[in-house]
Coordinates of C-alpha atoms in Angstrom, one line a residue:
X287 CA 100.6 -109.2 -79.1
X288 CA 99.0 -111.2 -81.5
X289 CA 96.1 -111.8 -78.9
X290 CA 95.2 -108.1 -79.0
X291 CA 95.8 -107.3 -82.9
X292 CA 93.0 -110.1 -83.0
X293 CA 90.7 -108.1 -80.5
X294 CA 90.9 -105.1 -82.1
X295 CA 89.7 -107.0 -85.7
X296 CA 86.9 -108.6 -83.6
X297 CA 85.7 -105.7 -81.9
X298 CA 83.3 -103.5 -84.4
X299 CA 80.2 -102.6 -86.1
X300 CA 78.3 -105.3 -87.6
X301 CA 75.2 -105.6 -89.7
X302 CA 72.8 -108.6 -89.6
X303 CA 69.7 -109.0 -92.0
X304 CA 66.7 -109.7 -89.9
X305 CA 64.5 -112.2 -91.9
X306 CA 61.3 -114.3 -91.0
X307 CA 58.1 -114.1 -88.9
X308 CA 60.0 -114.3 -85.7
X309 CA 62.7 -111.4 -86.6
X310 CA 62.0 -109.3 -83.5
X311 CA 61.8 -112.0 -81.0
X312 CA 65.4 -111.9 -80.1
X313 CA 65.4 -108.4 -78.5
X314 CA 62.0 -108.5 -77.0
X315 CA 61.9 -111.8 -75.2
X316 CA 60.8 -111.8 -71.6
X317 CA 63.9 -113.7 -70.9
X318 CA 66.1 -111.5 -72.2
X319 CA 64.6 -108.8 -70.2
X320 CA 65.0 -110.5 -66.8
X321 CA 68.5 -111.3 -67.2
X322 CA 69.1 -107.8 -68.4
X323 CA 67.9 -106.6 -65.2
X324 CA 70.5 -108.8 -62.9
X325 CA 73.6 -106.7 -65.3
X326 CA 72.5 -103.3 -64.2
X327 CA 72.7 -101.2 -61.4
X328 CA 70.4 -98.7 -62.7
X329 CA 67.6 -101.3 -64.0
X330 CA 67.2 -99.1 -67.3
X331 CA 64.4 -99.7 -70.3
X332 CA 65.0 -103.3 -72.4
X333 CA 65.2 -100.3 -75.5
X334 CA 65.0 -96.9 -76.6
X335 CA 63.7 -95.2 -79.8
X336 CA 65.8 -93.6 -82.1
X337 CA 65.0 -92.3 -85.2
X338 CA 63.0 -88.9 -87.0
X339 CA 60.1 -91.7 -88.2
X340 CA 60.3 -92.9 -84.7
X341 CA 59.6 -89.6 -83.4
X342 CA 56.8 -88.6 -85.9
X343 CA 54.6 -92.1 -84.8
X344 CA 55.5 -90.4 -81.1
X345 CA 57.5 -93.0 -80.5
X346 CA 59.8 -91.9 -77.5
X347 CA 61.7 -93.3 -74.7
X348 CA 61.3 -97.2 -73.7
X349 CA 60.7 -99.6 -76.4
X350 CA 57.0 -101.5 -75.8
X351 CA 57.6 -104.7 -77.5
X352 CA 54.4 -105.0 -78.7
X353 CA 55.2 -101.8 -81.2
X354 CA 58.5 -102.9 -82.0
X355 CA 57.5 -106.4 -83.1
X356 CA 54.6 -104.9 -85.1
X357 CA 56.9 -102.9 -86.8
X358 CA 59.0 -105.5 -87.6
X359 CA 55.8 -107.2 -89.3
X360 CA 55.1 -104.3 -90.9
X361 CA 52.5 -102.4 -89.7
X362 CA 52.4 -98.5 -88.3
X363 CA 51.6 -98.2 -84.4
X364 CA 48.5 -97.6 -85.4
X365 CA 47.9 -100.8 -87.2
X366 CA 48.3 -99.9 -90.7
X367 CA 50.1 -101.4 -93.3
X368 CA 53.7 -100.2 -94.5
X369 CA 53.5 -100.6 -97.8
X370 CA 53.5 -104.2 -99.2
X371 CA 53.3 -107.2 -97.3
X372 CA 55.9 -108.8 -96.3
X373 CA 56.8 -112.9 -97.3
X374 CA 59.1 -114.9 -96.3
X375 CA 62.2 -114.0 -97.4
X376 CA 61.8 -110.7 -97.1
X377 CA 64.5 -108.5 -95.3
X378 CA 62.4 -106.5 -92.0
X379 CA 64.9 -104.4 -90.5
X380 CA 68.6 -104.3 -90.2
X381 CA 70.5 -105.2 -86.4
X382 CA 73.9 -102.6 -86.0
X383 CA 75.8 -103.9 -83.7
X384 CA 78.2 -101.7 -81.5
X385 CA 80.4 -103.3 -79.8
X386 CA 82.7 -101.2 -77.1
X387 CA 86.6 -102.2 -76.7
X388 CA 87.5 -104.3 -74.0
X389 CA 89.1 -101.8 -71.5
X390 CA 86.2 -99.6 -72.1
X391 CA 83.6 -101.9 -70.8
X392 CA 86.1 -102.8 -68.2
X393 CA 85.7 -99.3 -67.2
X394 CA 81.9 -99.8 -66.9
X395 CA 82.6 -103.4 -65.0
X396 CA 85.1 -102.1 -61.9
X397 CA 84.6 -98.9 -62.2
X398 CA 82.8 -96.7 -59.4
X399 CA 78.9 -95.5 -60.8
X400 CA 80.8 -92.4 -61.8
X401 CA 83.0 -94.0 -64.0
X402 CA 80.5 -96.6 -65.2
X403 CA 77.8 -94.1 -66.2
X404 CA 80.2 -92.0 -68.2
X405 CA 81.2 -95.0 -69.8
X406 CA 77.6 -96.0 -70.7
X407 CA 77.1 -92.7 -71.9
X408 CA 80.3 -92.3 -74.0
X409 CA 79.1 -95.9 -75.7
X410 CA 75.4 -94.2 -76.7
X411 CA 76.5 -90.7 -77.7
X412 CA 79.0 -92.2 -80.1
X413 CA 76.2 -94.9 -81.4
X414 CA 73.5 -91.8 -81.9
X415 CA 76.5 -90.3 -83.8
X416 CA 76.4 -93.1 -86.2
X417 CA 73.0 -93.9 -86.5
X418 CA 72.3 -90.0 -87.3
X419 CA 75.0 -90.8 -90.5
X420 CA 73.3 -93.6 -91.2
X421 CA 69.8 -92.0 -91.0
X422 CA 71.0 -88.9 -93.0
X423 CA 72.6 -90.7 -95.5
X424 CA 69.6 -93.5 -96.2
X425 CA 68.4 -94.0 -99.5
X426 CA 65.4 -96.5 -101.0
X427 CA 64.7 -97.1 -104.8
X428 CA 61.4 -95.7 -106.2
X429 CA 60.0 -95.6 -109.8
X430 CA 59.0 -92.0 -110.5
X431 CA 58.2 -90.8 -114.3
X432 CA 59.0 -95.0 -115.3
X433 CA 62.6 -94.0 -114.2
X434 CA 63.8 -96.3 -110.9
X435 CA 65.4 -93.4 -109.3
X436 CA 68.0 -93.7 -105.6
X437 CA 65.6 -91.5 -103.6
X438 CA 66.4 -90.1 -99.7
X439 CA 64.3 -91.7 -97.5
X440 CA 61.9 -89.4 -94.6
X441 CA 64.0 -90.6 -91.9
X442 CA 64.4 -94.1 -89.9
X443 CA 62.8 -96.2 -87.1
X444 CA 65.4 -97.4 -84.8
X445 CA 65.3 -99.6 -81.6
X446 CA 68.4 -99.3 -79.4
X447 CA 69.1 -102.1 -77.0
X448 CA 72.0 -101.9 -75.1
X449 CA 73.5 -105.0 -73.5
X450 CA 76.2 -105.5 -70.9
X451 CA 77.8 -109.0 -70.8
X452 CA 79.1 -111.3 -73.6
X453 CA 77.5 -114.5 -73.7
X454 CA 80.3 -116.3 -72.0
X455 CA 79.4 -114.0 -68.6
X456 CA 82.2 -111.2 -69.4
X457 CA 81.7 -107.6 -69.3
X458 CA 80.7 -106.2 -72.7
X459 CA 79.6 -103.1 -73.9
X460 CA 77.5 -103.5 -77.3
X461 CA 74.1 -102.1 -78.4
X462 CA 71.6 -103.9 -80.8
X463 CA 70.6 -100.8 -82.7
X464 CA 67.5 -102.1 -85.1
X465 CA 66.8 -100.4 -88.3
X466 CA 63.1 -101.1 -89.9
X467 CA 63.5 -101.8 -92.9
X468 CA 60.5 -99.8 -94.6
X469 CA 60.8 -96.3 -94.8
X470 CA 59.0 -93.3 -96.5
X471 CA 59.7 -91.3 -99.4
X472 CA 58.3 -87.4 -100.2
X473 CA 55.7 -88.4 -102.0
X474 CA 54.0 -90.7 -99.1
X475 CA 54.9 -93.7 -100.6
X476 CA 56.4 -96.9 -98.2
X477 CA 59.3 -98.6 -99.4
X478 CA 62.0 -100.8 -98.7
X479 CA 65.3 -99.0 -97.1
X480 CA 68.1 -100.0 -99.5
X481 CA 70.4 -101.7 -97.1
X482 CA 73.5 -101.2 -99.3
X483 CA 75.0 -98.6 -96.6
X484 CA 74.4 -100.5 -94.0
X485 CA 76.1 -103.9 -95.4
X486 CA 78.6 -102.8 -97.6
X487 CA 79.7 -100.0 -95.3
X488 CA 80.0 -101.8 -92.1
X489 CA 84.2 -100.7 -91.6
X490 CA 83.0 -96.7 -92.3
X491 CA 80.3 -97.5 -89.9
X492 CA 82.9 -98.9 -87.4
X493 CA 85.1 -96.3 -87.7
X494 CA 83.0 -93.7 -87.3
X495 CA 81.9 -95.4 -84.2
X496 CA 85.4 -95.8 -82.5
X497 CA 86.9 -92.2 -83.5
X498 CA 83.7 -90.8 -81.6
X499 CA 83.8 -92.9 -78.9
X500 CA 87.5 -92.3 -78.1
X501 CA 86.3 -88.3 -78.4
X502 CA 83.7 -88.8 -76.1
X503 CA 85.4 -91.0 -73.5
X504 CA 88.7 -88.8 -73.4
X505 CA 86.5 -85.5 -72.7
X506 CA 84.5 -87.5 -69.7
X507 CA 87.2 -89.7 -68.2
X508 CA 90.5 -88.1 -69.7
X509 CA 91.7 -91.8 -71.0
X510 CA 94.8 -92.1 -72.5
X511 CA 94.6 -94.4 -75.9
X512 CA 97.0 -96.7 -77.1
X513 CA 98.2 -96.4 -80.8
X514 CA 94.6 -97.4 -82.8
X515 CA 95.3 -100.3 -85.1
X516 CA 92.3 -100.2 -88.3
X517 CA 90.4 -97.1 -86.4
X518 CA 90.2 -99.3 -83.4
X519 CA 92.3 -99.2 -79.6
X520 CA 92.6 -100.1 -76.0
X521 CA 92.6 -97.5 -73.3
X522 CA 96.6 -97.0 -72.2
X523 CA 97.5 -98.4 -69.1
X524 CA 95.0 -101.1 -68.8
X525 CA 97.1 -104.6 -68.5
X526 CA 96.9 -107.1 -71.4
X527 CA 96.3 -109.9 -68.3
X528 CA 93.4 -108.0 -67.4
X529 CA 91.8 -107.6 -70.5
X530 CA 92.6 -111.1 -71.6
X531 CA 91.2 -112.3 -68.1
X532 CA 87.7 -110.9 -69.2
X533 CA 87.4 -111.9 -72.7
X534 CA 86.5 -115.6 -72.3
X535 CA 84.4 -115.3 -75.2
X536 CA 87.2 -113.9 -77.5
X537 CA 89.6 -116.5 -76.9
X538 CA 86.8 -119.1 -78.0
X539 CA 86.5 -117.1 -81.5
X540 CA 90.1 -116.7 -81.6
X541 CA 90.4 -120.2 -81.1
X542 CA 87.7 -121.1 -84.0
X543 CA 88.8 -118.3 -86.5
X544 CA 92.5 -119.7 -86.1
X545 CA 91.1 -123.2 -87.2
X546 CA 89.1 -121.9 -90.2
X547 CA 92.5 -119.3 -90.9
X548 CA 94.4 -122.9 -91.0
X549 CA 92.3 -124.1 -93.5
X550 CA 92.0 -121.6 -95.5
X551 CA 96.0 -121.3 -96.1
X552 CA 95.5 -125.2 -96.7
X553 CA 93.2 -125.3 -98.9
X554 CA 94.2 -122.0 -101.0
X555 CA 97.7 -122.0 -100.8
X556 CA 98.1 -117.8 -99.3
X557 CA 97.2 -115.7 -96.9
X558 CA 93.5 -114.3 -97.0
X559 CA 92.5 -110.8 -97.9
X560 CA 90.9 -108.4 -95.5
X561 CA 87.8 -108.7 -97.0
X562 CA 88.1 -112.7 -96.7
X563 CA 89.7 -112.6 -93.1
X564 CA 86.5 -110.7 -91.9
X565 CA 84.4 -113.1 -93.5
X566 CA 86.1 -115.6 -91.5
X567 CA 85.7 -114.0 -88.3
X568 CA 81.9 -113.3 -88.6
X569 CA 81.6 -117.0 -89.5
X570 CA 84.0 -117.9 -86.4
X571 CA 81.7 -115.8 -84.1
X572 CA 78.7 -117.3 -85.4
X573 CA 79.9 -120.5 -85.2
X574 CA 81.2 -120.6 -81.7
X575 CA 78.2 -118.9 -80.2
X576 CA 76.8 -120.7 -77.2
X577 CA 73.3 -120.6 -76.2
X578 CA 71.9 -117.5 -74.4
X579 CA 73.0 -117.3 -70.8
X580 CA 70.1 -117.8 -68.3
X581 CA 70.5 -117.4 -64.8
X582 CA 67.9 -118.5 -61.9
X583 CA 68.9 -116.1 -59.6
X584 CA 70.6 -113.1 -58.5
X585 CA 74.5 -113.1 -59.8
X586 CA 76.5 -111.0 -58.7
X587 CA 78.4 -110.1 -61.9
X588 CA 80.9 -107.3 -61.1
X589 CA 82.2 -108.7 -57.6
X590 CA 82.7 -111.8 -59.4
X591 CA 84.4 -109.6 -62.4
X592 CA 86.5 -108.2 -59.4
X593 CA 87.8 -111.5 -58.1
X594 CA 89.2 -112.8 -61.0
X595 CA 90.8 -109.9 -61.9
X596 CA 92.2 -110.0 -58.4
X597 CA 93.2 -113.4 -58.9
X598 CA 95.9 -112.5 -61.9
X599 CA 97.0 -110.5 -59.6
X600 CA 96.0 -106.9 -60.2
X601 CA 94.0 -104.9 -57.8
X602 CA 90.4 -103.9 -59.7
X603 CA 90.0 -99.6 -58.4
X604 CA 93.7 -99.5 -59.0
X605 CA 93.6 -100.5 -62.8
X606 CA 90.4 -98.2 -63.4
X607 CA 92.6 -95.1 -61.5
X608 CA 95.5 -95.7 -63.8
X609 CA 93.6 -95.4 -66.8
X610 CA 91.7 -92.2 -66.1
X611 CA 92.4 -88.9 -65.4
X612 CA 95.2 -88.5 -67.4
X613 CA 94.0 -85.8 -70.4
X614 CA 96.0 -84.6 -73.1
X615 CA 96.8 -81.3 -74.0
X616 CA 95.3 -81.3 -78.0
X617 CA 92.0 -81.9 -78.2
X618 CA 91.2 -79.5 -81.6
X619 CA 91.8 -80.6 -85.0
X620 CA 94.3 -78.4 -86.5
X621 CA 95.1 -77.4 -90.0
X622 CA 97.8 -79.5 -89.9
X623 CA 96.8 -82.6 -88.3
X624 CA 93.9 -82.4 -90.9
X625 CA 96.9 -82.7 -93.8
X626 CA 98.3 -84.9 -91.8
X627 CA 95.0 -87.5 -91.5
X628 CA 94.1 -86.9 -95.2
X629 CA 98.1 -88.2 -96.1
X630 CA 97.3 -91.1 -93.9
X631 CA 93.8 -91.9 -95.6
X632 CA 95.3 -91.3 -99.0
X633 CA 98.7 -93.7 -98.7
X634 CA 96.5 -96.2 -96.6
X635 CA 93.8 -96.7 -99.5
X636 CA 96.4 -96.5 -102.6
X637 CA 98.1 -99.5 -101.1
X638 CA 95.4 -101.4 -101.0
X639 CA 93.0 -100.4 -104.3
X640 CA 93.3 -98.2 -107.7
X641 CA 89.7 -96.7 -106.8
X642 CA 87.9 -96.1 -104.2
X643 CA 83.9 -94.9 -103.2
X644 CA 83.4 -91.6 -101.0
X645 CA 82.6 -93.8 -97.9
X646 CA 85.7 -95.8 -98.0
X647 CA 87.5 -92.4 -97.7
X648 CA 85.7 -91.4 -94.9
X649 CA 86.5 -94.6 -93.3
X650 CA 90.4 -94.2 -93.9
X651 CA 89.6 -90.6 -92.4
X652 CA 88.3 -91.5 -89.6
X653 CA 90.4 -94.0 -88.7
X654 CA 93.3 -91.6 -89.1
X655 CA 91.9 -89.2 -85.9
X656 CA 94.1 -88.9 -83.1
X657 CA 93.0 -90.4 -80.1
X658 CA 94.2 -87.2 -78.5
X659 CA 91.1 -85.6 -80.1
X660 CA 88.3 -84.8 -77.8
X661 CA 85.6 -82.9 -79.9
X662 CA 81.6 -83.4 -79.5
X663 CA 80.8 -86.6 -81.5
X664 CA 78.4 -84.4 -84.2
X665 CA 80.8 -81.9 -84.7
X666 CA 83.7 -84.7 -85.6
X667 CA 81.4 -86.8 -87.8
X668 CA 80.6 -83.7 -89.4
X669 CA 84.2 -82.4 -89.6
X670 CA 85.4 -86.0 -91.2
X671 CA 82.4 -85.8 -94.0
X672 CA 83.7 -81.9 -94.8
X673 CA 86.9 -83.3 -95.1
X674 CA 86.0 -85.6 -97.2
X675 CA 84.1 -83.7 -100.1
X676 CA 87.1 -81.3 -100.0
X677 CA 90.0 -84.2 -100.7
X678 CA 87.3 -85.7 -103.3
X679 CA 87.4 -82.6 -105.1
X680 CA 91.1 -81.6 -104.6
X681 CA 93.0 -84.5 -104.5
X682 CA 90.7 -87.4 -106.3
X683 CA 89.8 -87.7 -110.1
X684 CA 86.0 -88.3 -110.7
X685 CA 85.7 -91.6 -112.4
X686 CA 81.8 -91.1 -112.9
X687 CA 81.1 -91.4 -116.7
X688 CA 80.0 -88.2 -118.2
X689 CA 76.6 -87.2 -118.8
X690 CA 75.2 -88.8 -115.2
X691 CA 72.6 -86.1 -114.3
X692 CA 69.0 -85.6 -113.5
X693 CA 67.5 -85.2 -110.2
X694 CA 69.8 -85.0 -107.5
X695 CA 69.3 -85.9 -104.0
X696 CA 69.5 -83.4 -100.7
X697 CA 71.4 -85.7 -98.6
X698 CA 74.8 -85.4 -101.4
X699 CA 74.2 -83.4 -104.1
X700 CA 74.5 -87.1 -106.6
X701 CA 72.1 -87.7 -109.3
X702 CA 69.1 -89.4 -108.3
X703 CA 70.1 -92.2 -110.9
X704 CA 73.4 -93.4 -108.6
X705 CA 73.7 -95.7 -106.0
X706 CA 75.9 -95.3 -103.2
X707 CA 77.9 -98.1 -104.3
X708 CA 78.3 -96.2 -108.3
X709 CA 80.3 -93.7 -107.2
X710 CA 84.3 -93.7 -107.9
X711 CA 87.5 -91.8 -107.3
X712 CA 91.2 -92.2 -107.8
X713 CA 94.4 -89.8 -108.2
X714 CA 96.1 -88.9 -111.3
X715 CA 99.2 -90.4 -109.8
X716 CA 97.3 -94.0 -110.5
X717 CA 95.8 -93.1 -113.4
X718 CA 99.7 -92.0 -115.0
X719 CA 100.7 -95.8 -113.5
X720 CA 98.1 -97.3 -115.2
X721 CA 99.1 -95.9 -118.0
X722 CA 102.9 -96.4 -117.9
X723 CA 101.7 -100.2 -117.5
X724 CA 99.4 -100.3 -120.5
X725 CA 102.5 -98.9 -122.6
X726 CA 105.0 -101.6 -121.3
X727 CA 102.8 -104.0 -122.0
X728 CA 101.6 -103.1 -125.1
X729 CA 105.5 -103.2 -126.4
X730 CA 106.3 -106.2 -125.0
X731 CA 102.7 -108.2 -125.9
X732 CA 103.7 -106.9 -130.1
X733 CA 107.4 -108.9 -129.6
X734 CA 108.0 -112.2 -131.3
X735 CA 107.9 -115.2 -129.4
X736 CA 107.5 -118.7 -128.9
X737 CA 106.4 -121.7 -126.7
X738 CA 108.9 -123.8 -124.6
X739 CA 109.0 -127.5 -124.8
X740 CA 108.5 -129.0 -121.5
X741 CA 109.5 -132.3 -120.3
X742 CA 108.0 -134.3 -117.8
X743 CA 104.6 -132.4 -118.2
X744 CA 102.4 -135.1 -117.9
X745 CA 101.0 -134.0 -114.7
X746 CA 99.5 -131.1 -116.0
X747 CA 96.7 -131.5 -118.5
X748 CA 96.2 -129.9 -121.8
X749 CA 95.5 -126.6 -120.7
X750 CA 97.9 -125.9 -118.3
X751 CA 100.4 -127.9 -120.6
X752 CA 100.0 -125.1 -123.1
X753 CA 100.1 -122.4 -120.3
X754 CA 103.2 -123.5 -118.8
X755 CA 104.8 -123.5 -122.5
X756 CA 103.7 -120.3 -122.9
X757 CA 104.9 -118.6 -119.7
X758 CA 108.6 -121.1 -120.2
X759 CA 108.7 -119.6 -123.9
X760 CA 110.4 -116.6 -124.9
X761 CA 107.8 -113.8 -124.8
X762 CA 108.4 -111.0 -122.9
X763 CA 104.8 -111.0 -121.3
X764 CA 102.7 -113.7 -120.9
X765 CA 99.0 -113.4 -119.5
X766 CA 97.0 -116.4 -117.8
X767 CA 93.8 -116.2 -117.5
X768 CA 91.6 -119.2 -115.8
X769 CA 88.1 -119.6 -115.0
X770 CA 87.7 -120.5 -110.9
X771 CA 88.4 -124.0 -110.2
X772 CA 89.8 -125.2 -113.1
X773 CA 93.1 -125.8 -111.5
X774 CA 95.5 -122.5 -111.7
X775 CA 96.9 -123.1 -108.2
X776 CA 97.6 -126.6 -109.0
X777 CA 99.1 -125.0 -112.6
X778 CA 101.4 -122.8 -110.3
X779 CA 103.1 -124.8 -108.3
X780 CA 103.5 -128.1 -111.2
X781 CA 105.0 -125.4 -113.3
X782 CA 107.5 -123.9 -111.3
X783 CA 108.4 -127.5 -110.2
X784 CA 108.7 -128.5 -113.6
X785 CA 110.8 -125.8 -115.1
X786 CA 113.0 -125.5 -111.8
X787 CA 113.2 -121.7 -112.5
X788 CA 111.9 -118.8 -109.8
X789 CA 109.3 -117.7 -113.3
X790 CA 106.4 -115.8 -112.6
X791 CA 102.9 -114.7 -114.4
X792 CA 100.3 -112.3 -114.5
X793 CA 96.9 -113.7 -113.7
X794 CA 94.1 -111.0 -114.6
X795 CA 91.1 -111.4 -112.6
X796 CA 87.9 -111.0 -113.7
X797 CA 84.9 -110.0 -111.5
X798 CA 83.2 -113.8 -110.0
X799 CA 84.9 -115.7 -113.3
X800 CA 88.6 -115.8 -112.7
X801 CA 90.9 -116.9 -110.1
X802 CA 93.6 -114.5 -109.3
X803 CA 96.9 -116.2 -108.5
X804 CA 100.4 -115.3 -107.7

């Protein structure tokens, strides 16, 4: 069990900056392109464009790497310069990475070509149907009228390359989808894409991705899902063993994330967030990457796939028949499992924040989706951003301070001066908590009160002497407040071991100054 909750964190979108002269190489690299061709039957392209700026240079179909690595450098197809030149440091484009569950490129690995192709195609339709949210939704920053304005870009260049095995040998589904990172505004200007949707929003991104997938897999091959744990979930029926068989390369970033989990606890004394836990797991999967695979001659991939699945003792055609074929009834989204999803988006983000940005929401949305829903990928990407707006504007409270206006964009209706990221909402219900808290504390912080004496402090110094005093005296409510690394964890536990009392504290935290602790 706890193998698989780990999967289904490790499986998802992910966005890598693409940096320095050599940024393209990677996906264009002759090597690359023969081993490609040993992992597919049908022998297609190393790429494929994407994109409305992709399809204005004429751009369409297979990738020609010479093109693609230009515009990574910065020039046109036509050898002209996008804008300024790039230096070093200077971000080039942006690599989404899709990466399909395991039973689903299982599917593509034993399956017949039938089931294969439709589980290729399931993987790109629900990719284009992210990359079209992405491209709708892109913004760069551009001085007009001495005002830095948040301005829609002209559309997007995007090189798809779709790979087939991990680097350990096992079958999996990902695409490299790479976003150039200059981009045109109305006025014909070139400019940098502001990559703040693309990196921030990686778990929207994700979501989006595994919602359409499972829509677009269920109405091809009539899979059954298994309950989807964070927006993400194995195809029903398909044995743990077998899926645990084929994921050599998981169990070597399990094995390096649980090390790095281990020292974490160790060295901070808790449990990491979600936001630290996936830091840990990119750095886990970075750190335990081998080298690229290279094979001298033909492999043959899929038999050997088939043998060891055969050898934990499950027969390959029989696993892939029991997870087809088996397609629910629903497929719609009705009124009522729309109030249903937006409860579940709702209770899901109010446990975890007091505010949240319109993208976040849509992320809690569409992880919410039944994976009994089969609707075209646009039409449910387009369905969970209606949905959105309308529980924005009936059920949130717009945090944005008054008097935001100006120019507005076409893509959301927002001011041309906001970000993505400036953008807030929360629900009454919060804000009357907040509230009721600032009350209670303002009664208790105006009570007399005063400082303990401690004995046997002398392993604490001055500072968290007079903090321990403070939280042992007699005020009601006590607030400790302490710059990072000055010893608050260290504070904790000699104060509790010195007053031999189950006290507690508040610890306010303040944005990259204070460490929070229990």
């Amino acid at each position: 069990a706890d193998r698989r909750v780990q999967r289904h964190l490790l499986v998802t979108v992910r966005a890598t900056s693409l940096t320095g002269d050599h940024a393209g190489a990677y996906y264009v690299d002759p090597d690359r392109h023969a081993l490609a061709k040993y992992y597919l039957d049908a022998g297609e392209p190393p790429g494929l464009w994407l994109g409305k700026q992709a399809d204005k240079w004429g751009l369409v179909g297979e990738v020609d790497p010479d093109v693609f690595l230009s515009l990574i450098e910065g020039t046109d197809p036509s050898g002209g310069r996008l804008g300024r030149r790039y230096n070093d440091e200077s971000v080039r484009g942006y690599d989404l990475t899709f990466s399909a569950p395991k039973s689903v490129s299982m599917l593509w690995a034993l399956g017949d070509e039938r089931v294969a192709g439709e589980s290729l195609a399931a993987h790109d339709v629900a990719v284009r149907a992210v990359l079209d949210f992405v491209e709708r939704h892109t913004t760069t920053r551009a001085t007009i009228n001495g005002a830095v304005q948040n301005v829609d870009a002209d559309g997007l260049a995007i090189a798809v390359f779709r790979q087939h095995t991990s680097r350990m040998l096992d079958p999996q589904l990902h695409s490299h989808a790479v976003v150039s990172a200059k981009v045109c505004i109305p006025d014909g200007r070139w400019l940098a894409l502001d990559g703040r949707l693309i990196k921030v929003d990686q778990r929207t991104l994700s979501a989006l991705y595994h919602a359409t997938l499972r829509s677009e897999l269920t109405e091809r091959l009539g899979v059954r899902w298994q309950t989807p744990k964070d927006g993400i979930a194995e195809i029903e029926g398909v044995p743990d063993e077998v899926l645990d068989e084929l994921s050599r390369r998981t169990r070597q970033v399990e094995a390096r994330l649980e090390r790095k989990l281990d020292r974490f606890r160790d060295t901070f004394d808790r449990e990491p967030t979600p936001q630290e836990r996936w830091r840990l797991e990119r750095e886990a999967v970075l750190d335990s990457r081998p080298a690229k695979p290279h094979v001298e001659e033909h492999v043959d991939l899929r038999g050997e796939w088939a043998e060891r699945v055969e050898g934990v003792g499950f027969d390959p055609r029989g696993v892939v028949d029991a997870a087809i074929g088996g397609l629910p009834a629903a497929g719609r989204l009705t009124a009522e499992a729309q109030v249903a999803m937006v409860d579940q988006a709702l209770a899901a983000l109010t446990s975890e924040q007091s505010t949240w940005r319109p993208n976040e929401l849509l992320r809690e949305l569409a992880r919410a989706v039944s994976p009994t829903v089969h609707l075209p990928p646009s039409e449910l990407v387009a369905t969970l951003e209606r949905l959105t707006e309308q529980v924005l504007e009936e059920r949130c409270v717009d945090l944005t301070p008054e008097g935001a206006g100006g120019p507005v964009r076409e893509s959301d209706g927002r001011p041309a001066s906001e970000s993505i990221l400036d953008r807030r909402y929360t629900t009454q219900a919060i804000l009357e908590e907040e509230l009721a808290i600032a009350d209670w504390a303002d009664e208790r912080w105006s009570q007399p009160a005063s400082p303990a004496r401690l004995a046997g402090a002398d392993r604490l110094n001055a500072a968290q002497e007079h903090a321990a005093a403070l939280v042992a005296g007699t005020s009601p409510l006590v607030v400790v407040v302490g710059p990072a690394g000055t010893g608050n964890t260290s504070f904790s536990a000699g104060f509790l071991s010195l007053s031999g009392l189950s006290a507690g504290f508040l610890s306010l935290r303040q944005p990259d100054t204070v460490q929070a602790d229990p």
